[in-house]
Each structure stands twice: as C-alpha cells, then as structure tokens.
Amino acid sequence: MAREIAFVRSEMLGEKPPPASIVGVQGWIKDNLFSSVSNSILTVVALYLVFVILSGILPWIFLGIWNAESLAECREIFAERYGDGTEYACWAVVKARWHQIVFGYYSPDQYWRPILGFILIAVSIAPILFPKLPKKLFFVSFASLFLYPWLIWGGSFWTPITAALGAVIGFFAYRYVTERFGFLFGVLAGCAAALIWWSFISGFAASALQSAIPATIAQVSSLNLAGFVLSITIGIVAIVASLPIAIVLALGRQSDMWIVNKLCTGFIETIRGVPLITLLFVATVLLNYFLPRGVEFDVILRVNILVTLFTAAYIAEVIRGGLAALPKGQYEAADALGLTYWQAQRQIILPQALKISIPGIVSNFISVFKDTTLVSIVALNDPLGIANNIRANSDWNGIVWELYGFIALIFWVVCFSMSRYSMYLERKLQTGHR
Amino acid sequence: MADQTIQPPRESFNLSMLLYDQRYRGLTIQVVVLILVLSGFFWLANNAATNLAAIGKPIRFDFMDDTAGYDISQHLIEYNSTDSHGRATLVGLMNTLLVAFMGCVTATIIGVVGGVLRLSNNWLVSRLMTLYVEIFRNVPVLLWILVCMFTFTALAPQPREFRGENPEATMKMWDSVAVTNRGIYLPEPLFSRPLGDIDIGVFKISIELLVLLGLLAGGILFARWNAARANKIQAETGERPTTIWMAVAAIVIPPIVVLIALGFHVGKPELTGFNFQGGINMSAPLIALWLGLSLYTGTYIVEAVRSGIESVNKGQAEAASALGIRPGRTMKLVVLPQALRVILPQLTSQYLNLTKNSSLAIAIGYMDLVATLGGITLNQTGREMETILMTMGIYLTISLLISFSMTRFENRVKLVER
C-alpha cells in the first residue's frame, strides 16, 4: 500500500532577499555605527563633535572674502553684509601674497627659475621613486645637481657646466685607479681629482668660457631666497648631501673596528640628542668662529651644512636598520665568494640595504621638510617668516589663521602624498623581497 | 711514531703587512681615522680659540654669576630679575622639564586612547581618528604651536571682561578657575597651620608636600602588604578576605586627617587691578606649547599603539574571548601587555622628540632653556660659545637620561615574556 503524499513541492523556491536590517544602508549603519550601546554612544558623541567643529569652521572658510585691498576693507565688507561683530576669513591676503609665500622675493619675471628647478627635482627623483622608468633619467638627476643651484642663485651658465665637468673627471679618475689599486684608493683618487679641478681649474675655465660665449642669468642674493623655495632648497640639499655621509656613518657604526665604531656612534648620538634649533644657532652664530679668520660663508650655506649633518645622523640610523635587517647569509655568501669588504658592500650589501631603507629615508625627508620651518627662528624667511613679514605690514596687521591655514595646506599636501608613497613602497617591499 | 705536526713557518713582521695583511690592516685604518678626526677637532678648536682671543672673549663661565636682569613670568622656583644668569638657566631648565613632562603625559593619553579608537569597529570613530592623525602629523609642529597660541589668545576672554556687575566672562568650576588670554589661573592649596619649608640651597621644598607623599607611599605599601596577606590566606583556606576597604582606608584616611589638621583650604585667584592674583598661573605660552606638542606627538603615539596592537597575534584576542573575557578586559589584560613590547621603543623616541621640540618655546615666548640660556642670557652677555655649547650639553644629558631610563623599563617588560 503506497503512502499517500498529499503534496510535495517539485521545484525549489527562489531565495528570499535578506531582511532589510542586515544589508544595504540600514544594515551597514547598524553594523558599523550602532552595534552595541557603547558604540551608539560613541557614534552620537562623535557626530556631535563633528557638527560643532564643522559648524564653526565651514562658514568661516566659505563665507570668506577674496577681493579686498586690506584687512580693514575686509572688515568693512563684513560689517556691511552681516552687521557688526561677525567676521569670516579674509582670503584676500592669500590672493595678494601667495606668490611671496611660494616663490619668496624673486622678481615676478624670474619665477620661471624656481618653477623649472622644481620640475627638474621632480624628474630627477622620479627614477628612484618609480623603478619602472628608464634608467637614463639618472642623467637628469646628475645634471640637476648642478643646474638647480644655478637656477636658484643665478650667475654664469658656465659655472655649473665646469663644476659638472669636475665630477666627470673625478669619476674617470675613480674608475682608472679602482681597476689597478682597489676601491678605497679609487674613491680617494676620484675625490682628489675632482677637488683639484674645482679649486684650481674650474673657476678659471668658467670665466674663460664666459668671456668667449656670455650666458648669464641675474644673480639672486640669499636674502631674497625665501618662502617654499627656501624650504625645498634646504630640504633637498640636506637629503642629497646627507646620503653619502649617512652611508659612511652607518657602515662605521656597524663596523668591527672599535675606534671607528665609537666615533660614528658618538657623532650620531650627539646630533640626535640635541634639538635642531640649537644646531641652527651653531650655524648662524658659532660656525664662523670655527673657521679660519676671514673665511665667511653665506648664512643659507651655513644653515644647510648643519641641517645636512642633522639629517645624516638620522638617515644613518635608518640605513643601519636596513643593514641589520639583511639576513646574515648575504654577508657570509659575500665572504665565501672571497669578496673584499668594499666589494661586498658595494655589490651585495648596500644595494639591498638601501632598497629596504627607502621608506625610512622618505619619512625622514618629510620630517626634514617640516623642520625647515625652524629656520624662521634664526631670522630666515621661510613661509612662516614671510607670514610674519606680511602680518607686520599695516594692511594685513591682525591676520592670523588665513596665512597659517594656507601654509599648513601646502605642507599638508606635500607631506601627505609623500607619506602615502612611503607606505605604498613599504607594502611593496614587504611582499617582494625576503 | 714520529709526531707529524707541521709547525707553520714563523713569519717575521714587516711594515708592508700593515697595509696588505688582513690582521693588521684594520689597525692601520683605525689609527689613520683617529689621527684625522683628532687633527680636525684640533683645527676647529684652535680656530675658535684664536678667533675668540682676537675679539677679547676667551672662554670663561663667570658670567653665570652676574645679575640676569630679566623677568621670567612662569617659574617653578623662586626667581626675580636680580638673580644670577645661572639661576635663570635653572628656571629655564625646569620650565623645559615641566612642559616636556606635561606633554609626554598628555601625548601618551591621547596616543593610547586614539590608538584603541582607531582600531574600533565603529566606522565613524575610527575614520575620525585617522583624520586627526593625518591632519596633525603632516603639518610642522611649529605651525601647530603658533596656531594654538593665536587661537588661545584670541578666543579666551581678556581679564577686564571679568569685571563689573554683568561681566562678559565668568570663572569656571565654582568660581575657582579663571581662563583668560594671559593664561589659566588655577586654585592653589593653602594651609592655615603650615609646617614650613626645607631650604636645600637651590630651591625650597614644602614639608606638607613631603608629609603627604610619605603618607601616600605608606598607604600603598600597607595595601600591598595586605594584598599579599590575603593571597596567603586564600592559598591556605581557599577563601579570600576582602581587601579593598582596608586598602582604600589606608591610602585615603591618613592624608585627609593630616590635611584637616594642617587647616587645608583652597586659595582662589582673584581679579585685582589689571590681572588675576593668587592661585597657580599657567601662562598662555605654556598652554599653547603644551597643547601643540601633545596633539602633534600624540599622532605618532597613536600610530605606535596601533602598530603595536596589530602586531599581537589575533589568536590571542580570540582565545581570550573564547575564555569568556569581555572585550575591554581582553584589551587591558591580554593585548596591551603584549603590544607594549612593540610600542615602548617607539614611545621612547617620541618622548625624546617631544622634549627636543619643546625648544620651539622660543617662538611664542615661553621661557624655557633655549629662551633663557641660549636667548636672553646670550644676548645680554655676548657669550655665544659658552651659552650655546652649554645648552646643547644640557639637552644631550636630558636625552641620554630619558633613553637610559626607558631602556631599563623596556628590559623589565622584556623579562616578563620568557
């Protein structure tokens, strides 16, 4: 006897959509903002804070005035529009003076020089930051080492050319001597050849070429070097000049030689133990005492020397971290191949160590760039120094947040993009190697 | 059997081995480097000595005993303008240490709370913390300090606004705290039957403070002894006597009794003339510097805490919640202690950075070490070499002390592990 089955569904039902409280906007809000009582309280408090801050700042920013001649005129307009007492941003000051904050005291027809300089820097850094670009771009990096100072300070075009020639001569001397007597002597010979060229022949050659084919752009005194041009110049010079010093210091600190090790450690720890502002005082007040009588440097050069030493100590620690992070097998393999110390460092250790140090070096560059604001304390006109000058002007006396906000925005854009890049690089290097 | 050991030929030492023999080459290089560095040092020192002698300023430190002649509004120890440069330097040093200490404490609180909130599963809160970190760390700290200073002096009311029948500004916290654009005035503890001070030469320490600290320490020691006793009883009988009330009583009651006996009362700041008098004064530059440094350094500590927490294996938190431990206690008892090992080295370097950045005080007129010794004292005496080198030396000492003590702390945390 077959059992009677009243009804059996012969086909599957379609899936029901999940309840509205789980998916979609409502579900997301429930999951992420109101998942528990404490979470809900946090959300409400945070929303309230956001509301308070934005309702204070947004009208101030967006009801601001862009067209006015002075702060007094801004205030008149506000009084006219909103009655007495309410004031919003007077962006007119930024409109009137932004070019000083960015370019300093160059005359407007010379603005192409810092702009070209910034483009040169961008192109020269590109092959380091993006390894896929053709390696030939390194020639631009080499050229801009000499062209950038020429663009910034001006003078005869032949000065950077002959200076670059000195570097080329030094390089060939290094190659020639290295093949015969080894790396250490090669470096010494290369440095010596370049120094001889620069101190005895270069100036002579430059003036001879200048009298044959004149090519000059107007000289800019260091006093007129100001604004973000000054910050970027100090930052770039510090990073470029400090890298070789930092590599030597890091190798010295990793070295087995007791005296070398202690000397490098002492230097690094002393520099890292004092605030940058005291080093800037050394640059502006003391450095001339330490040089023979009659030898005087330009104040920006002096500041640059000390900022370079400061940066070198910090980058040396980054590179030391990179050296220490390399697996020991790399050192042992180099030894097993019978490479000398310098051969091993140059061909096996340093390329890898420097590669993994790049994120650290980038974040150091960010802090150096931010630290360049300190030069305003020793009376150089970095963006903050210029802001002080503008505030001292009777037209804009009383302006505060508009100027600092503008400067902060530029710093923020530069530093934020660099830090994002460094984070991207860190992730990339983490998965790739080791 | 004849002994087959072959003796290596005894080499005689010759000079070329200094350059070509691996065993001696290191020595040669070190000696050369040492000679170069020493001669460089000698050259610099010699230049400095010649230059200073030529303008008639040989290095001497007796100017530190001269009268300073300038006022320092914010001082922790007694000071007036007739005191010496040396004492002004000490006041500046204590101001540096004060703002560094306050900044480190606040930045740590911001950092720990912010780091935990940044990992919160509340979308809005974690995004807000990210926003805070990215905004504050990518703008120079000097700019933040200046902005704090200008904002504080612009938003806080002037002292004269407290005056009159219907004042525009009123004092906060039951009329005991005055927030003005010159600074914040806090109530100060006063005693109607004071015990006096101990003068230890450089500055005075109040006996009341010592007594209170002693009583607190005694109370804490008693509480710990009591807890140890409770542990012992629990181990023997299985029942733990309640310790909390005895601990609270031991820590709280003796200080309160002493406070009443000494006639403790609060001295409120009062508006006299153009400014507030009495109470503890935190000047506007101190507050701006404190805020700016804490908010800026706080972002780095937020990141340190976040990376520390993320470095702890997820299984640890999962195991804790499998044992039924609530999320808050999991964080406190399981995750944070392990994260501490990653956080501490970064925390050390942030403390060092904050202390060094406190030297930016000179930009807003807070009289710290750089503003006294490296600022006004330098300008008044014209002794650049001595004052700047001393300033650097003092900062170096502070940095070394901080890193030394933090390293000891790190080692203690390390030992807990294995």
Short mmCIF file of N, CA and C in Angstrom, two decimals, chain B residues 20-139:
data_model
loop_
_atom_site.label_atom_id
_atom_site.label_comp_id
_atom_site.label_asym_id
_atom_site.label_seq_id
_atom_site.Cartn_x
_atom_site.Cartn_y
_atom_site.Cartn_z
N TYR B 20 98.75 45.31 3.82
CA TYR B 20 98.25 44.22 3.00
C TYR B 20 97.78 43.03 3.80
N ASP B 21 98.11 42.97 5.09
CA ASP B 21 97.70 41.82 5.89
C ASP B 21 96.37 42.12 6.55
N GLN B 22 95.39 41.21 6.32
CA GLN B 22 94.06 41.42 6.89
C GLN B 22 94.13 41.65 8.40
N ARG B 23 95.11 41.01 9.08
CA ARG B 23 95.12 41.08 10.54
C ARG B 23 95.49 42.47 11.04
N TYR B 24 96.31 43.16 10.28
CA TYR B 24 96.79 44.44 10.78
C TYR B 24 96.16 45.63 10.08
N ARG B 25 95.50 45.35 8.93
CA ARG B 25 95.02 46.48 8.14
C ARG B 25 93.99 47.31 8.94
N GLY B 26 93.11 46.58 9.66
CA GLY B 26 92.10 47.29 10.45
C GLY B 26 92.73 48.27 11.40
N LEU B 27 93.81 47.81 12.04
CA LEU B 27 94.50 48.67 12.99
C LEU B 27 95.02 49.93 12.31
N THR B 28 95.62 49.73 11.13
CA THR B 28 96.15 50.89 10.40
C THR B 28 95.04 51.89 10.10
N ILE B 29 93.93 51.35 9.56
CA ILE B 29 92.84 52.25 9.18
C ILE B 29 92.36 53.02 10.41
N GLN B 30 92.20 52.30 11.54
CA GLN B 30 91.68 52.97 12.73
C GLN B 30 92.61 54.09 13.19
N VAL B 31 93.93 53.79 13.17
CA VAL B 31 94.88 54.82 13.62
C VAL B 31 94.81 56.03 12.70
N VAL B 32 94.73 55.78 11.38
CA VAL B 32 94.67 56.89 10.43
C VAL B 32 93.41 57.72 10.68
N VAL B 33 92.25 57.02 10.84
CA VAL B 33 91.00 57.73 11.07
C VAL B 33 91.08 58.56 12.34
N LEU B 34 91.63 57.94 13.40
CA LEU B 34 91.71 58.65 14.67
C LEU B 34 92.56 59.91 14.53
N ILE B 35 93.70 59.76 13.85
CA ILE B 35 94.57 60.93 13.68
C ILE B 35 93.85 62.02 12.90
N LEU B 36 93.14 61.62 11.81
CA LEU B 36 92.43 62.61 11.00
C LEU B 36 91.38 63.33 11.84
N VAL B 37 90.57 62.54 12.59
CA VAL B 37 89.49 63.16 13.37
C VAL B 37 90.06 64.07 14.44
N LEU B 38 91.10 63.59 15.12
CA LEU B 38 91.68 64.42 16.19
C LEU B 38 92.26 65.70 15.63
N SER B 39 92.93 65.59 14.47
CA SER B 39 93.52 66.83 13.94
C SER B 39 92.42 67.77 13.47
N GLY B 40 91.32 67.18 12.94
CA GLY B 40 90.19 68.03 12.57
C GLY B 40 89.63 68.77 13.77
N PHE B 41 89.43 68.02 14.87
CA PHE B 41 88.96 68.64 16.11
C PHE B 41 89.91 69.75 16.56
N PHE B 42 91.21 69.42 16.53
CA PHE B 42 92.20 70.38 16.99
C PHE B 42 92.15 71.64 16.13
N TRP B 43 91.98 71.43 14.82
CA TRP B 43 91.92 72.57 13.90
C TRP B 43 90.74 73.47 14.26
N LEU B 44 89.54 72.85 14.46
CA LEU B 44 88.35 73.63 14.80
C LEU B 44 88.55 74.36 16.13
N ALA B 45 89.04 73.63 17.14
CA ALA B 45 89.20 74.24 18.46
C ALA B 45 90.22 75.36 18.40
N ASN B 46 91.29 75.12 17.64
CA ASN B 46 92.34 76.13 17.52
C ASN B 46 91.81 77.39 16.86
N ASN B 47 91.03 77.19 15.77
CA ASN B 47 90.42 78.34 15.10
C ASN B 47 89.55 79.11 16.08
N ALA B 48 88.70 78.37 16.81
CA ALA B 48 87.79 79.02 17.75
C ALA B 48 88.57 79.80 18.79
N ALA B 49 89.63 79.17 19.36
CA ALA B 49 90.41 79.85 20.39
C ALA B 49 91.04 81.12 19.82
N THR B 50 91.64 81.01 18.61
CA THR B 50 92.28 82.19 18.01
C THR B 50 91.26 83.30 17.78
N ASN B 51 90.11 82.92 17.18
CA ASN B 51 89.09 83.93 16.86
C ASN B 51 88.57 84.60 18.12
N LEU B 52 88.30 83.78 19.16
CA LEU B 52 87.76 84.36 20.39
C LEU B 52 88.79 85.24 21.07
N ALA B 53 90.06 84.81 21.03
CA ALA B 53 91.10 85.63 21.65
C ALA B 53 91.24 86.96 20.91
N ALA B 54 91.08 86.90 19.58
CA ALA B 54 91.26 88.11 18.78
C ALA B 54 90.21 89.16 19.10
N ILE B 55 88.97 88.73 19.45
CA ILE B 55 87.97 89.74 19.80
C ILE B 55 87.85 89.88 21.31
N GLY B 56 88.80 89.31 22.06
CA GLY B 56 88.85 89.52 23.50
C GLY B 56 87.75 88.82 24.27
N LYS B 57 87.35 87.60 23.83
CA LYS B 57 86.33 86.86 24.59
C LYS B 57 86.81 85.44 24.86
N PRO B 58 87.89 85.27 25.63
CA PRO B 58 88.31 83.90 25.91
C PRO B 58 87.22 83.17 26.68
N ILE B 59 87.19 81.85 26.52
CA ILE B 59 86.09 81.07 27.12
C ILE B 59 86.16 81.11 28.64
N ARG B 60 85.15 81.69 29.26
CA ARG B 60 85.05 81.71 30.73
C ARG B 60 83.58 81.59 31.09
N PHE B 61 83.36 81.07 32.28
CA PHE B 61 81.97 80.85 32.66
C PHE B 61 81.54 81.74 33.82
N ASP B 62 82.35 82.74 34.20
CA ASP B 62 81.99 83.53 35.38
C ASP B 62 80.78 84.43 35.13
N PHE B 63 80.38 84.60 33.85
CA PHE B 63 79.19 85.42 33.60
C PHE B 63 77.95 84.80 34.19
N MET B 64 77.99 83.49 34.49
CA MET B 64 76.82 82.83 35.04
C MET B 64 76.46 83.38 36.42
N ASP B 65 77.43 84.03 37.10
CA ASP B 65 77.16 84.59 38.43
C ASP B 65 76.65 86.02 38.36
N ASP B 66 76.71 86.64 37.17
CA ASP B 66 76.27 88.03 37.06
C ASP B 66 74.76 88.13 37.19
N THR B 67 74.29 89.35 37.46
CA THR B 67 72.84 89.56 37.58
C THR B 67 72.17 89.40 36.23
N ALA B 68 71.09 88.61 36.21
CA ALA B 68 70.43 88.35 34.94
C ALA B 68 69.70 89.60 34.45
N GLY B 69 68.89 90.22 35.32
CA GLY B 69 68.24 91.47 34.95
C GLY B 69 67.03 91.31 34.06
N TYR B 70 66.52 90.08 33.86
CA TYR B 70 65.28 89.95 33.09
C TYR B 70 64.29 89.10 33.87
N ASP B 71 63.01 89.34 33.58
CA ASP B 71 61.95 88.65 34.32
C ASP B 71 61.54 87.38 33.60
N ILE B 72 61.13 86.40 34.37
CA ILE B 72 60.56 85.18 33.81
C ILE B 72 59.22 85.00 34.49
N SER B 73 58.13 85.16 33.71
CA SER B 73 56.82 85.16 34.37
C SER B 73 56.46 83.77 34.88
N GLN B 74 56.83 82.74 34.11
CA GLN B 74 56.47 81.38 34.52
C GLN B 74 57.68 80.76 35.22
N HIS B 75 57.63 80.63 36.56
CA HIS B 75 58.76 79.99 37.22
C HIS B 75 58.29 79.03 38.29
N LEU B 76 58.98 77.89 38.34
CA LEU B 76 58.62 76.88 39.33
C LEU B 76 59.31 77.14 40.65
N ILE B 77 60.52 77.72 40.61
CA ILE B 77 61.22 78.05 41.84
C ILE B 77 61.32 79.56 41.93
N GLU B 78 61.63 80.05 43.13
CA GLU B 78 61.60 81.49 43.29
C GLU B 78 62.64 82.15 42.41
N TYR B 79 62.24 83.23 41.77
CA TYR B 79 63.14 83.91 40.86
C TYR B 79 62.70 85.35 40.70
N ASN B 80 63.65 86.28 40.72
CA ASN B 80 63.35 87.64 40.26
C ASN B 80 64.54 88.17 39.49
N SER B 81 64.37 89.33 38.91
CA SER B 81 65.35 89.76 37.92
C SER B 81 66.71 90.09 38.52
N THR B 82 66.82 90.13 39.85
CA THR B 82 68.14 90.39 40.42
C THR B 82 68.94 89.11 40.61
N ASP B 83 68.33 87.96 40.34
CA ASP B 83 69.07 86.71 40.48
C ASP B 83 70.10 86.58 39.36
N SER B 84 70.94 85.55 39.48
CA SER B 84 72.05 85.42 38.53
C SER B 84 71.59 84.72 37.24
N HIS B 85 72.44 84.78 36.21
CA HIS B 85 72.18 84.06 34.97
C HIS B 85 72.08 82.57 35.23
N GLY B 86 72.89 82.08 36.17
CA GLY B 86 72.86 80.66 36.49
C GLY B 86 71.49 80.25 36.98
N ARG B 87 70.89 81.07 37.87
CA ARG B 87 69.58 80.73 38.40
C ARG B 87 68.52 80.85 37.29
N ALA B 88 68.67 81.85 36.41
CA ALA B 88 67.74 81.97 35.29
C ALA B 88 67.80 80.72 34.43
N THR B 89 69.03 80.21 34.22
CA THR B 89 69.18 78.98 33.44
C THR B 89 68.44 77.82 34.11
N LEU B 90 68.58 77.76 35.46
CA LEU B 90 67.91 76.68 36.20
C LEU B 90 66.40 76.79 36.04
N VAL B 91 65.89 78.04 36.14
CA VAL B 91 64.44 78.25 35.96
C VAL B 91 64.03 77.78 34.56
N GLY B 92 64.84 78.16 33.55
CA GLY B 92 64.54 77.74 32.18
C GLY B 92 64.56 76.24 32.03
N LEU B 93 65.56 75.60 32.64
CA LEU B 93 65.66 74.15 32.55
C LEU B 93 64.42 73.50 33.17
N MET B 94 63.99 74.03 34.35
CA MET B 94 62.81 73.44 34.99
C MET B 94 61.57 73.68 34.15
N ASN B 95 61.49 74.83 33.48
CA ASN B 95 60.35 75.07 32.59
C ASN B 95 60.35 74.07 31.43
N THR B 96 61.56 73.80 30.86
CA THR B 96 61.65 72.80 29.80
C THR B 96 61.15 71.45 30.30
N LEU B 97 61.66 71.06 31.49
CA LEU B 97 61.26 69.76 32.02
C LEU B 97 59.78 69.72 32.32
N LEU B 98 59.22 70.85 32.81
CA LEU B 98 57.79 70.91 33.13
C LEU B 98 56.96 70.66 31.89
N VAL B 99 57.25 71.42 30.81
CA VAL B 99 56.40 71.27 29.62
C VAL B 99 56.65 69.92 28.97
N ALA B 100 57.90 69.42 29.05
CA ALA B 100 58.17 68.10 28.47
C ALA B 100 57.39 67.03 29.23
N PHE B 101 57.37 67.13 30.56
CA PHE B 101 56.66 66.13 31.36
C PHE B 101 55.16 66.19 31.07
N MET B 102 54.60 67.42 31.13
CA MET B 102 53.17 67.56 30.87
C MET B 102 52.83 67.04 29.47
N GLY B 103 53.66 67.40 28.50
CA GLY B 103 53.41 66.97 27.12
C GLY B 103 53.48 65.47 26.98
N CYS B 104 54.50 64.83 27.61
CA CYS B 104 54.63 63.37 27.49
C CYS B 104 53.39 62.68 28.06
N VAL B 105 52.93 63.15 29.23
CA VAL B 105 51.77 62.50 29.85
C VAL B 105 50.55 62.65 28.95
N THR B 106 50.28 63.89 28.50
CA THR B 106 49.09 64.11 27.67
C THR B 106 49.19 63.37 26.34
N ALA B 107 50.37 63.42 25.72
CA ALA B 107 50.51 62.75 24.43
C ALA B 107 50.31 61.25 24.59
N THR B 108 50.77 60.69 25.70
CA THR B 108 50.58 59.26 25.91
C THR B 108 49.10 58.94 26.06
N ILE B 109 48.37 59.78 26.82
CA ILE B 109 46.94 59.53 26.99
C ILE B 109 46.24 59.62 25.63
N ILE B 110 46.54 60.72 24.89
CA ILE B 110 45.94 60.86 23.55
C ILE B 110 46.29 59.65 22.69
N GLY B 111 47.55 59.24 22.75
CA GLY B 111 48.02 58.16 21.89
C GLY B 111 47.35 56.84 22.20
N VAL B 112 47.24 56.50 23.50
CA VAL B 112 46.66 55.20 23.84
C VAL B 112 45.17 55.19 23.51
N VAL B 113 44.46 56.25 23.95
CA VAL B 113 43.02 56.31 23.65
C VAL B 113 42.81 56.33 22.13
N GLY B 114 43.57 57.17 21.44
CA GLY B 114 43.41 57.30 19.99
C GLY B 114 43.77 56.02 19.27
N GLY B 115 44.84 55.35 19.71
CA GLY B 115 45.23 54.11 19.05
C GLY B 115 44.17 53.05 19.18
N VAL B 116 43.55 52.95 20.38
CA VAL B 116 42.49 51.96 20.56
C VAL B 116 41.26 52.35 19.73
N LEU B 117 40.93 53.67 19.75
CA LEU B 117 39.76 54.12 18.99
C LEU B 117 39.97 53.93 17.50
N ARG B 118 41.22 54.07 17.05
CA ARG B 118 41.47 53.96 15.62
C ARG B 118 41.19 52.55 15.13
N LEU B 119 41.34 51.57 16.03
CA LEU B 119 41.05 50.20 15.64
C LEU B 119 39.64 49.81 16.00
N SER B 120 38.84 50.78 16.50
CA SER B 120 37.48 50.47 16.91
C SER B 120 36.66 50.00 15.72
N ASN B 121 35.65 49.14 15.97
CA ASN B 121 34.83 48.71 14.84
C ASN B 121 33.71 49.70 14.56
N ASN B 122 33.75 50.83 15.25
CA ASN B 122 32.82 51.92 14.93
C ASN B 122 33.43 52.71 13.77
N TRP B 123 32.78 52.64 12.61
CA TRP B 123 33.35 53.22 11.40
C TRP B 123 33.65 54.70 11.58
N LEU B 124 32.69 55.44 12.12
CA LEU B 124 32.83 56.89 12.23
C LEU B 124 34.00 57.26 13.12
N VAL B 125 34.09 56.60 14.28
CA VAL B 125 35.15 56.95 15.23
C VAL B 125 36.51 56.62 14.66
N SER B 126 36.65 55.45 14.02
CA SER B 126 37.98 55.10 13.51
C SER B 126 38.38 56.03 12.37
N ARG B 127 37.40 56.43 11.54
CA ARG B 127 37.74 57.39 10.47
C ARG B 127 38.14 58.74 11.05
N LEU B 128 37.43 59.17 12.09
CA LEU B 128 37.77 60.46 12.70
C LEU B 128 39.18 60.43 13.26
N MET B 129 39.57 59.32 13.89
CA MET B 129 40.92 59.23 14.44
C MET B 129 41.95 59.26 13.31
N THR B 130 41.66 58.55 12.21
CA THR B 130 42.57 58.60 11.06
C THR B 130 42.73 60.03 10.57
N LEU B 131 41.60 60.72 10.50
CA LEU B 131 41.63 62.10 10.03
C LEU B 131 42.51 62.95 10.95
N TYR B 132 42.31 62.78 12.26
CA TYR B 132 43.12 63.54 13.23
C TYR B 132 44.60 63.26 13.00
N VAL B 133 44.96 61.97 12.89
CA VAL B 133 46.37 61.63 12.74
C VAL B 133 46.93 62.24 11.47
N GLU B 134 46.21 62.08 10.36
CA GLU B 134 46.77 62.56 9.09
C GLU B 134 46.86 64.08 9.05
N ILE B 135 45.89 64.75 9.67
CA ILE B 135 45.94 66.21 9.64
C ILE B 135 47.10 66.72 10.49
N PHE B 136 47.26 66.17 11.69
CA PHE B 136 48.22 66.77 12.60
C PHE B 136 49.66 66.38 12.31
N ARG B 137 49.90 65.17 11.79
CA ARG B 137 51.30 64.78 11.65
C ARG B 137 51.91 65.30 10.36
N ASN B 138 51.10 65.77 9.42
CA ASN B 138 51.67 66.22 8.15
C ASN B 138 51.83 67.73 8.07
N VAL B 139 51.72 68.40 9.18
CA VAL B 139 51.93 69.85 9.22
C VAL B 139 52.99 70.10 10.30
#
